[in-house]
Tab-separated table of C-alpha atoms in Angstrom:
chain	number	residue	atom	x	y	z
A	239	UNK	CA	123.084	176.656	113.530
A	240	UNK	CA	122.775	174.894	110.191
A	241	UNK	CA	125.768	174.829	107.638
A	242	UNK	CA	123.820	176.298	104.895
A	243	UNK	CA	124.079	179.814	106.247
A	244	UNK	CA	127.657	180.093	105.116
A	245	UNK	CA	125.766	179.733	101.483
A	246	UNK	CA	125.797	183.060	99.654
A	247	UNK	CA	122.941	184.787	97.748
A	248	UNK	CA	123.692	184.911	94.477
A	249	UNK	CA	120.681	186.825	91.953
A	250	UNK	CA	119.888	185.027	88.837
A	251	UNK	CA	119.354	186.595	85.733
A	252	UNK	CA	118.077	184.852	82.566
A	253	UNK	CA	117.832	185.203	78.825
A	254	UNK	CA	114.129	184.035	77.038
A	255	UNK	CA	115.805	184.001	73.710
A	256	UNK	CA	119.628	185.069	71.760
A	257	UNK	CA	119.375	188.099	71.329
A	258	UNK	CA	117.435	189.507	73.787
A	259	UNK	CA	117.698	191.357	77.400
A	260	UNK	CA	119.068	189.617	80.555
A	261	UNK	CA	115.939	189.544	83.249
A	262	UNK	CA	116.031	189.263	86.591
A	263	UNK	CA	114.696	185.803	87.344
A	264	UNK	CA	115.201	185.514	91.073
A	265	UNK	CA	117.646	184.672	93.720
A	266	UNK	CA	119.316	181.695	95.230
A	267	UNK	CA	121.316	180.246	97.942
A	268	UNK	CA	125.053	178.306	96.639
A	269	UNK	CA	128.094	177.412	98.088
A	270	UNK	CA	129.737	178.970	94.331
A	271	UNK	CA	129.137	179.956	91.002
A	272	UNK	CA	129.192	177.001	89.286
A	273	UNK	CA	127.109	175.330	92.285
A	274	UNK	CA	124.918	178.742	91.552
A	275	UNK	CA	124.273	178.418	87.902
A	276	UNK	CA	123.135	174.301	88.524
A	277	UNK	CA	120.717	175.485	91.068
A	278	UNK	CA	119.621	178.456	88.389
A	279	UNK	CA	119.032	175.957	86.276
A	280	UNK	CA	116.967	173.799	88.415
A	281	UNK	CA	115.167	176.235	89.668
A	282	UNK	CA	114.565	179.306	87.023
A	283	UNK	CA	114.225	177.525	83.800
A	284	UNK	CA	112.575	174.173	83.714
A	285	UNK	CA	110.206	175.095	81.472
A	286	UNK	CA	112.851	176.719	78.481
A	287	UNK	CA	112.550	180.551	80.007
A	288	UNK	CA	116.484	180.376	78.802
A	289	UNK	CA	118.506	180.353	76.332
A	290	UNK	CA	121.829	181.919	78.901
A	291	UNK	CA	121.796	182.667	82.537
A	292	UNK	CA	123.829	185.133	84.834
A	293	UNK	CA	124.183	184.223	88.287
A	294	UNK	CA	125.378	186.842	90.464
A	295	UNK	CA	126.563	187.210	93.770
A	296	UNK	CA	124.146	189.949	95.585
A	297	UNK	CA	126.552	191.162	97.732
A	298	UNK	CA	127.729	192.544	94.161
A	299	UNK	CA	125.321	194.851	93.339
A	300	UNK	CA	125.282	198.627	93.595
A	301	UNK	CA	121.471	199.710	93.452
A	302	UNK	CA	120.392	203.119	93.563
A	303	UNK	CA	117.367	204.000	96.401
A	304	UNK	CA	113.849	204.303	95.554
A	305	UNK	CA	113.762	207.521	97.087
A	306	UNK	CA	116.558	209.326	94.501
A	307	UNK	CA	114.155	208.230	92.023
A	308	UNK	CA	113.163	211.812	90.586
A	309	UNK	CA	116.303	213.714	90.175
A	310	UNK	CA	118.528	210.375	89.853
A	311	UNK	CA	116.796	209.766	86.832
A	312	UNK	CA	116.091	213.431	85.582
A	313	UNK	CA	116.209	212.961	82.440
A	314	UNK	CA	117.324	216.121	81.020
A	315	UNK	CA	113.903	217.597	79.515
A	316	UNK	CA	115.036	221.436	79.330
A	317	UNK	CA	118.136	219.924	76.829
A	318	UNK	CA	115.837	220.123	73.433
A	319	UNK	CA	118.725	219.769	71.711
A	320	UNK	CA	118.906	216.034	72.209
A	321	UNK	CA	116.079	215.268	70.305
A	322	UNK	CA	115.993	215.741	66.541
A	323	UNK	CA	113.375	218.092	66.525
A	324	UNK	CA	114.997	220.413	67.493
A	325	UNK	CA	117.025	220.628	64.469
A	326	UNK	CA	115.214	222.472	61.297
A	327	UNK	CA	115.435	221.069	58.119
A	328	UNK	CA	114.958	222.980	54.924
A	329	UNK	CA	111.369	221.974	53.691
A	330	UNK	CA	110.632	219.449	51.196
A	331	UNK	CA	113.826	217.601	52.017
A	332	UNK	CA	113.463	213.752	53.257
A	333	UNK	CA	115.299	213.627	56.413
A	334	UNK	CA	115.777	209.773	58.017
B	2	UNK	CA	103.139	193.722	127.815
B	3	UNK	CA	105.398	196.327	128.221
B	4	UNK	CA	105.053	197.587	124.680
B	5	UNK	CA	102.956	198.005	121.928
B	6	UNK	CA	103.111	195.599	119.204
B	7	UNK	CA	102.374	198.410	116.695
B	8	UNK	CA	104.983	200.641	115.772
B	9	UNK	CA	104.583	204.361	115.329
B	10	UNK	CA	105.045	205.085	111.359
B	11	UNK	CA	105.949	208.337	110.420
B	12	UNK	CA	102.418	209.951	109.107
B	13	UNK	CA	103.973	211.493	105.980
B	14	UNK	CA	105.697	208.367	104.841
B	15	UNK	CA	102.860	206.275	105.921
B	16	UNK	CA	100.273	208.534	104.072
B	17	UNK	CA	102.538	208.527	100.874
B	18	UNK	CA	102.810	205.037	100.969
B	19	UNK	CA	99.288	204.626	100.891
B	20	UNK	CA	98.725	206.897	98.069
B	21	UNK	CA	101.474	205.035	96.318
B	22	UNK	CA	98.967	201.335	96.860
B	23	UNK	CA	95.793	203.588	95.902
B	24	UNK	CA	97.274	204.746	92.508
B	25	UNK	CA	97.956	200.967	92.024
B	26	UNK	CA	101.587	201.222	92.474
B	27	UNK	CA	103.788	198.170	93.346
B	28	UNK	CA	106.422	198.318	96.186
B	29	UNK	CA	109.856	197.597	95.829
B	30	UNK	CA	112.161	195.955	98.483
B	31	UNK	CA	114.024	199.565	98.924
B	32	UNK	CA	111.035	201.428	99.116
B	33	UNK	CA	110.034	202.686	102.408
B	34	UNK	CA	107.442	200.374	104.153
B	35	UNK	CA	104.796	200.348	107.330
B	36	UNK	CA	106.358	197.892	109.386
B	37	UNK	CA	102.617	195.730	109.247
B	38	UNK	CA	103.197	195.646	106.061
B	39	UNK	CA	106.651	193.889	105.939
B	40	UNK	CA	105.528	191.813	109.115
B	41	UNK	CA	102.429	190.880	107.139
B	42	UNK	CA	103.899	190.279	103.860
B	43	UNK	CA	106.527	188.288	106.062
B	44	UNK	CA	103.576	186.343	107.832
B	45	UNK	CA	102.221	185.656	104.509
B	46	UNK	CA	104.807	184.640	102.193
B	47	UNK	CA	106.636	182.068	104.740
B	48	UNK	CA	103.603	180.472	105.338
B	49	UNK	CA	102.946	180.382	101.598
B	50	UNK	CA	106.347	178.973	101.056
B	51	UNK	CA	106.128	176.579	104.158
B	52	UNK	CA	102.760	175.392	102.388
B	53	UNK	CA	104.460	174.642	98.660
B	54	UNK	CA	107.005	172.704	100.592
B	55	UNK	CA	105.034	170.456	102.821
B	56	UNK	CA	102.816	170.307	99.795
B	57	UNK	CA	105.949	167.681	98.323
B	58	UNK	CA	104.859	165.174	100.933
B	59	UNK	CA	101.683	163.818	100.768
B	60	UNK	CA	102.094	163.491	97.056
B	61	UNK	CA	105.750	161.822	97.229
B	62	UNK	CA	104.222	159.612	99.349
B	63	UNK	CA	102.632	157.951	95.604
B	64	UNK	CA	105.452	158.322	93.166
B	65	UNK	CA	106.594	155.058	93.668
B	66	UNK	CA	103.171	153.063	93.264
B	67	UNK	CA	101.877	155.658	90.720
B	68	UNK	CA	100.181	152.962	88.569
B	69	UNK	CA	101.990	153.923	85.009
B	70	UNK	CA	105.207	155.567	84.051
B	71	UNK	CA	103.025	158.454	82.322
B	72	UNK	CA	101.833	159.213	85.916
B	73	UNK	CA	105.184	158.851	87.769
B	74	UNK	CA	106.781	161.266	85.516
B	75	UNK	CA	104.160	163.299	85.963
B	76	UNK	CA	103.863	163.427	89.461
B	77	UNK	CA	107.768	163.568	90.037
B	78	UNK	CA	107.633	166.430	87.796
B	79	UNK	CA	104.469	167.852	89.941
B	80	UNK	CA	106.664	167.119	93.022
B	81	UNK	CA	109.729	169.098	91.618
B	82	UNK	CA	107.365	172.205	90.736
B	83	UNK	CA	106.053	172.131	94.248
B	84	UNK	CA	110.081	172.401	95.722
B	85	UNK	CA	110.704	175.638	93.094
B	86	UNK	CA	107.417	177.060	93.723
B	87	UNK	CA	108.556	177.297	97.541
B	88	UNK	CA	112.413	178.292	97.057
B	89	UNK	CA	110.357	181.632	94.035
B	90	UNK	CA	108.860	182.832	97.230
B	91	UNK	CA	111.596	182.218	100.395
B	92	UNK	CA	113.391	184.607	97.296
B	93	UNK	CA	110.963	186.839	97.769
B	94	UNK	CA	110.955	186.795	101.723
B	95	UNK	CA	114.665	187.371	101.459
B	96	UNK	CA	113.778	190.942	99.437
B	97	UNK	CA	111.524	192.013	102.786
B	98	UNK	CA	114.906	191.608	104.965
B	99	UNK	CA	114.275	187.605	106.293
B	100	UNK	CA	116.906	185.230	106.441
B	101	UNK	CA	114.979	182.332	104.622
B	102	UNK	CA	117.344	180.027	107.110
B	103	UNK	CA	115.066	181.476	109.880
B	104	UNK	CA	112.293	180.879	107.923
B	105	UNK	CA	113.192	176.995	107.524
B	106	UNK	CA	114.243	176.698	111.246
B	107	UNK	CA	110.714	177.980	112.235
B	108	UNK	CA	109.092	175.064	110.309
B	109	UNK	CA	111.495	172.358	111.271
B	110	UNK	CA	110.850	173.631	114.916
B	111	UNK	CA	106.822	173.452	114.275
B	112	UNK	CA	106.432	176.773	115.277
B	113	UNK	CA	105.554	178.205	111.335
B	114	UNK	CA	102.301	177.582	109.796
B	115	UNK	CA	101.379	176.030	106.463
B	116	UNK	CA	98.221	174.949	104.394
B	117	UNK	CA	95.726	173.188	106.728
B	118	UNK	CA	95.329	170.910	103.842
B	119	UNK	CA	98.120	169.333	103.460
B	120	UNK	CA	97.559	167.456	107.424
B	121	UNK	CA	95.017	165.413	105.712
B	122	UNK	CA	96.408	161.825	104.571
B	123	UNK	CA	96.554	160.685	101.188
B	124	UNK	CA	95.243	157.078	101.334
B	125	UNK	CA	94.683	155.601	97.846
B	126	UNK	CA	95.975	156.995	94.415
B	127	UNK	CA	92.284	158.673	93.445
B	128	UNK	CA	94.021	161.414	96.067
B	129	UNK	CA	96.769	162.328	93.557
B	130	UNK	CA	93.564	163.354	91.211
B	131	UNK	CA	91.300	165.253	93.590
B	132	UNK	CA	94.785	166.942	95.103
B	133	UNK	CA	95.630	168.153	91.557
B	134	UNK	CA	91.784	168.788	91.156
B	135	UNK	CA	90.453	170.435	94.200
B	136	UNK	CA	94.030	171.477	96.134
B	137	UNK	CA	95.887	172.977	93.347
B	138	UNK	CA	92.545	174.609	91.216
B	139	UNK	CA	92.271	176.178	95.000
B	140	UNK	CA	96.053	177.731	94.593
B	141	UNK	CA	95.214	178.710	91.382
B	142	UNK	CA	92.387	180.736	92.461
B	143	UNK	CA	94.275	182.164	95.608
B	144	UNK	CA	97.033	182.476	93.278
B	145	UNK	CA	95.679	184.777	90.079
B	146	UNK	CA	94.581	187.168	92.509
B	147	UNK	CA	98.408	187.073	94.222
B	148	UNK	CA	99.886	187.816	91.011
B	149	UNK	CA	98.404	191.141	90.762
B	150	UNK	CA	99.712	191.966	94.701
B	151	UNK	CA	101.102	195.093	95.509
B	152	UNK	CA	104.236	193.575	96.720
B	153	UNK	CA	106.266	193.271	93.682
B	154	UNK	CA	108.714	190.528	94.681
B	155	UNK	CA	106.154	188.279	95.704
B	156	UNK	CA	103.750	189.222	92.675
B	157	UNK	CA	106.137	188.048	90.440
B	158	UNK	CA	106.647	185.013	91.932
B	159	UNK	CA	103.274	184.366	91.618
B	160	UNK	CA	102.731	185.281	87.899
B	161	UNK	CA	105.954	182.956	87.531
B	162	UNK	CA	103.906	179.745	89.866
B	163	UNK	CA	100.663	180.207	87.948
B	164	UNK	CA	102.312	179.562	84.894
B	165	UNK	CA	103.368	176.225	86.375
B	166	UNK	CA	100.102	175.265	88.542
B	167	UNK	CA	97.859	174.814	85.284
B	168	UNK	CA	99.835	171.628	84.742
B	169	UNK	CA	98.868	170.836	88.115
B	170	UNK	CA	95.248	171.188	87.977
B	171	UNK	CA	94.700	169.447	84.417
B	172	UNK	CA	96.931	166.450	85.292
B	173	UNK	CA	94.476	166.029	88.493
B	174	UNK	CA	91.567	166.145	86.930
B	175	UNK	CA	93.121	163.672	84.376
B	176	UNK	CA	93.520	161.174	86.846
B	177	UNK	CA	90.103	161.826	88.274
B	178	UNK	CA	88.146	161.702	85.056
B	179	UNK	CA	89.787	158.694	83.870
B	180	UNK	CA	89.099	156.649	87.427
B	181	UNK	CA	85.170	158.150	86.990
B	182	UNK	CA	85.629	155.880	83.579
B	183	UNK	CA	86.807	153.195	85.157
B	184	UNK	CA	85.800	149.829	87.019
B	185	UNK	CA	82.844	150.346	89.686
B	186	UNK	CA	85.446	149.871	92.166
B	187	UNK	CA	87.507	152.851	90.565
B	188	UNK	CA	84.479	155.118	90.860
B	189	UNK	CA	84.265	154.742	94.669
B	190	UNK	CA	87.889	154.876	95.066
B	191	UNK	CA	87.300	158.431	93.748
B	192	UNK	CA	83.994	159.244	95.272
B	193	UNK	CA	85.459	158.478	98.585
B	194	UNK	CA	88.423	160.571	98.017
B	195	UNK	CA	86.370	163.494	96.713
B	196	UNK	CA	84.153	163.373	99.684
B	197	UNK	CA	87.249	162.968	102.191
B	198	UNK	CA	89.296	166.506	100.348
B	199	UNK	CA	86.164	168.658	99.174
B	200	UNK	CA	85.414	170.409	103.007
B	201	UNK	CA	89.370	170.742	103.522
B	202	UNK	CA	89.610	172.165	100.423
B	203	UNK	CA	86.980	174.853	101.268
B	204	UNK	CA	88.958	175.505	104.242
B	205	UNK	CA	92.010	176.189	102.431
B	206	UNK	CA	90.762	180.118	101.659
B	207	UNK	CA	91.008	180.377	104.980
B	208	UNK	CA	87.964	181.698	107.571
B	209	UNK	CA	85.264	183.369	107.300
B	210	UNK	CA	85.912	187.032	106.303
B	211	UNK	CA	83.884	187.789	109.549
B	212	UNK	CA	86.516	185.569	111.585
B	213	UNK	CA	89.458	186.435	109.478
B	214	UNK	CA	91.919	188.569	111.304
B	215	UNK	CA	94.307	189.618	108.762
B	216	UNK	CA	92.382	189.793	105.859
B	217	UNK	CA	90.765	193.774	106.454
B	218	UNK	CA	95.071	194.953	106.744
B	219	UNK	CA	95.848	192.455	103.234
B	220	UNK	CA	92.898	194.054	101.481
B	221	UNK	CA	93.810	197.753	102.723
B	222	UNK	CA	97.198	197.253	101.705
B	223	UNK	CA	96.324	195.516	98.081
B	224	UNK	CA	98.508	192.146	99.483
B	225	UNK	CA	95.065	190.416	98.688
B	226	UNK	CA	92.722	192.016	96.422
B	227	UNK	CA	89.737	189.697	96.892
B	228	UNK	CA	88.220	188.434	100.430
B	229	UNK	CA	88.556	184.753	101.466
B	230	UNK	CA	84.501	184.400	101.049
B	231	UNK	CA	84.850	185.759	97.614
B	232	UNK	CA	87.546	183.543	96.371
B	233	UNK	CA	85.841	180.317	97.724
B	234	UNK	CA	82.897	181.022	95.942
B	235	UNK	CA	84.535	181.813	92.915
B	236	UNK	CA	86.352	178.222	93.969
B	237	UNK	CA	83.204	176.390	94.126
B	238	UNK	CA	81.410	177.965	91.157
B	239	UNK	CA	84.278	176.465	88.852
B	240	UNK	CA	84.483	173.120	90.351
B	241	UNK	CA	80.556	172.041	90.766
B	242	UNK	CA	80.210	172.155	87.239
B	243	UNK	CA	83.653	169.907	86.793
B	244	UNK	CA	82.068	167.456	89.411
B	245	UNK	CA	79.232	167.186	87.366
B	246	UNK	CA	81.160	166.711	84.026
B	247	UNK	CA	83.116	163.281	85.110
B	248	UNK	CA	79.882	162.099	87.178
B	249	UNK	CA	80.716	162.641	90.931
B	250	UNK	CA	79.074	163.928	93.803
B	251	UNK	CA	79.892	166.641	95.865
B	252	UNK	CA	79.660	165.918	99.924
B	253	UNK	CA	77.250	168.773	100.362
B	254	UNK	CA	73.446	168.033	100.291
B	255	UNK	CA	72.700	172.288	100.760
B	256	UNK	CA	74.693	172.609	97.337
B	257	UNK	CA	72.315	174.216	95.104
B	258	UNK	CA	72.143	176.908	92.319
B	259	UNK	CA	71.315	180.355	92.588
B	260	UNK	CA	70.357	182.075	89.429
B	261	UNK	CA	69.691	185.109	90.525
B	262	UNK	CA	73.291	185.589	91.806
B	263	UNK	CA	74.752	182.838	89.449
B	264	UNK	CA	76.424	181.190	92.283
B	265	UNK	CA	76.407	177.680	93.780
B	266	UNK	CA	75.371	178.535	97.176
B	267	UNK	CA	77.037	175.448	99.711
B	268	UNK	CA	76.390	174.645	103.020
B	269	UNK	CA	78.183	175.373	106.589
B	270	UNK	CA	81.977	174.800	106.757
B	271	UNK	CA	82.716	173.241	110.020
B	272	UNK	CA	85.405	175.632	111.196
B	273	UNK	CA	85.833	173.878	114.427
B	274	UNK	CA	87.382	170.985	112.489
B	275	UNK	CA	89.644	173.663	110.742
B	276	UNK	CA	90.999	175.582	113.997
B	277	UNK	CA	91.284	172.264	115.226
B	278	UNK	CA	93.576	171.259	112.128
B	279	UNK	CA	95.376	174.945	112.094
B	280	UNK	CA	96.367	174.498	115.923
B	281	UNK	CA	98.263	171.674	115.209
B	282	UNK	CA	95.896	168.920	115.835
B	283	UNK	CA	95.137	167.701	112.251
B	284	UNK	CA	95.616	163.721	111.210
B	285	UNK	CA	99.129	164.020	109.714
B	286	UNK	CA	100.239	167.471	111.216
B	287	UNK	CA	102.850	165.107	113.518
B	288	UNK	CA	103.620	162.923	110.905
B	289	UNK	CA	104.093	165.752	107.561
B	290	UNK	CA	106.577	167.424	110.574
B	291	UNK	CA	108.489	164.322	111.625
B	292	UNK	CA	108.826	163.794	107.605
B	293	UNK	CA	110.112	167.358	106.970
B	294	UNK	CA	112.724	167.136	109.512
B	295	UNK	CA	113.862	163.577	108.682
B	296	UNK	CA	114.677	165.128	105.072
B	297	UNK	CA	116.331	168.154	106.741
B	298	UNK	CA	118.773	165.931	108.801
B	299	UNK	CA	119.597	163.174	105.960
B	300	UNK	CA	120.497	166.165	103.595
B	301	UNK	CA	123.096	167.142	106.337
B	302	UNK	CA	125.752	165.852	104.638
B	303	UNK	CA	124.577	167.270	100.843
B	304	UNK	CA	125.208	170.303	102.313
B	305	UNK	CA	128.341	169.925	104.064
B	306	UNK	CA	129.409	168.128	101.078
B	307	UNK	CA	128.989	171.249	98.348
B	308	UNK	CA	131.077	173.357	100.742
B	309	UNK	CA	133.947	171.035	101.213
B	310	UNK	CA	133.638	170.838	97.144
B	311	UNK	CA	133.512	174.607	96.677
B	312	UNK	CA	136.255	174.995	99.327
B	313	UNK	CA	138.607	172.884	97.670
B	314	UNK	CA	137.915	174.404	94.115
B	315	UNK	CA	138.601	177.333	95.441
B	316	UNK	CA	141.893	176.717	97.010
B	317	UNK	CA	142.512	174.719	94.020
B	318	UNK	CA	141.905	177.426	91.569
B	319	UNK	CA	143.891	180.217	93.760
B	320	UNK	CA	146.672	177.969	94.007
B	321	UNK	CA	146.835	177.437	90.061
């Protein structure tokens, strides 16, 4: 069998601009990080998608399952007290 | 046959999942999945992949007697697209549970399928302008509708190639509209090359959607959205007009316009030719293999070379 299937998958995550949210770009075969992040490069963000990159092995990541999606992400809509609207405010005050 | 080749799905599961691709939602690697699907996505994807990466030869074959440095650079960088464009979607192959090393086994061993087109030969530089021209405003067609896929991995990878193939298309028809400029001898280099790629490129959406036997599953599923009949008219309808802009002819004397239906109606593909070229029997299908695998086995020792690096950085840094 080839050599290359030693390579690990590593996921690839990139940044459009300082500042702003890490996506998820994509994944990629590398022998290491640093091999990872040269191969990111080649490969996610020849046309300036990045300002940063991640690269990530995939064994690494913890993902919850599709199916938990409802209650996992409940998000809590019986607690009014988490929104400020739920707090009164004497009238003609300006509240922020 | 012992068994079945079609798997019993659980009829809850596979009648959520359905409503799930009604409602317009897009799957997920972890959702649950009909096993067609992931074999068909599977089907689909490698042999989009396969196509992106066989795609690199016929047009490497010119970068070193691309007649200026503006068109070397552009077709290396053309080139390079084509190599990212394949690795985007062998990422998204990986998502459906396929080791993408199984993937490029089955197309060193010949036994994976890729683009019919690319087994045609590229024989003077006018084919670097009709390629970008015909070949890659095909992809783009195939490949708008991909983007909107109910597969998400593979959607995105689309969205993420279109952005790329544009480049493709307009430095084609570059080429081709300054050769339709050019000397009288320059004119027929690019006649001839439009009449040797225009059929193959009709081919390239695949048969007939009365002969096409995956094509009722993709459309059921939302894989494709449109048929292969309505994407090579849409093809055509966008290209005749192009044709007639830089002066060339199109190898088709039924080519004529309907405006009742506003399309250019063309005449009979010969399929035969195209089963023919899809069964392995095309003019380069030997040669674009023998090519693949010669890169394969002289990048051996790239490969073994970046593990004996990242081995000894390793040991190197644990040591420290």
């Amino acid at each position: 069998m080839s050599v290359e299937q030693s390579w690990p998958l590593w996921e690839v995550f990139t940044q459009g601009n300082q500042g702003e949210p890490f996506e998820h770009a994509g994944s990629l075969h590398a022998t290491d990080a640093e091999h990872a992040l040269q191969n990111a490069r080649d490969v996610y963000t020849r046309r300036g998608e990045a300002v940063n990159l991640w690269v990530v092995p995939s064994s690494a990541i913890t993902a919850s399952a599709p199916s938990d999606a409802g209650p996992f992400f409940e998000p809590g809509n019986e607690k009014a007290y988490r929104h400020p609207q739920f707090y009164k405010v004497p009238q003609g005050v300006r509240v922020f | 046959m012992a068994q079945t080749t079609v798997p019993q799905e659980d009829p809850a599961l596979l009648a959520a999942f359905e409503a799930r691709i009604a409602a317009g939602e897009s799957i997920e690697p972890k959702d649950w999945m009909p096993e067609r699907y992931r074999k068909q996505l599977t089907r689909m994807m490698a042999q989009h992949a396969h196509s992106e990466i066989v795609g690199m030869l016929p047009e490497g074959n010119w970068i070193t007697r691309a007649p200026s440095l503006r068109r070397k650079m552009s077709l290396i960088a053309k080139v390079q697209d084509e190599a990212g464009h394949g690795l985007y979607i062998y990422c998204g192959t990986e998502t459906l549970g396929v080791d993408r090393h199984d993937l490029f086994n089955q197309l060193l061993d010949g036994s994976a399928k890729y683009s019919s087109i690319f087994n045609y030969p590229t024989l003077s530089w006018a084919d670097m302008g009709v390629i970008g021209w015909f070949v890659d405003g095909a992809a783009i067609v195939n490949q708008t509708v991909l983007a909107k896929a109910s597969y998400g991995p593979y959607a995105r990878a689309m969205v993420r190639i279109c952005k790329e193939e544009n480049f493709h298309k307009r430095q084609g028809f570059e080429i081709c509209a300054t050769l339709a400029k050019g000397t009288p001898a320059q004119k027929e280099m690019l006649q001839d090359a439009v009449n040797r790629f225009w059929w193959p490129s009709l081919m390239m959406f695949g048969p007939s959607d009365k002969d096409s036997p995956n094509s009722a599953e993709l459309l059921k599923w939302r894989v494709k959205r449109k048929t292969n009949d309505e994407l090579r008219q849409r093809f055509v309808n966008l290209t005749v007009p192009q044709a007639q802009a830089i002066g060339v002819t199109l190898p088709d004397p039924d080519l004529k316009y309907n405006a009742e239906t506003k399309n250019w109606e063309f005449g009979e593909i010969d399929w035969s030719e195209f089963w023919e070229v899809v069964q392995g029997n095309g003019p380069c299908n030997a040669e674009r293999l023998a090519a693949r695998n010669k890169a394969h086995d002289d990048g051996q020792w790239v490969r073994e070379a970046a593990l004996a690096h990242a081995a000894k950085r390793s040991a190197k840094s644990s040591a420290a």
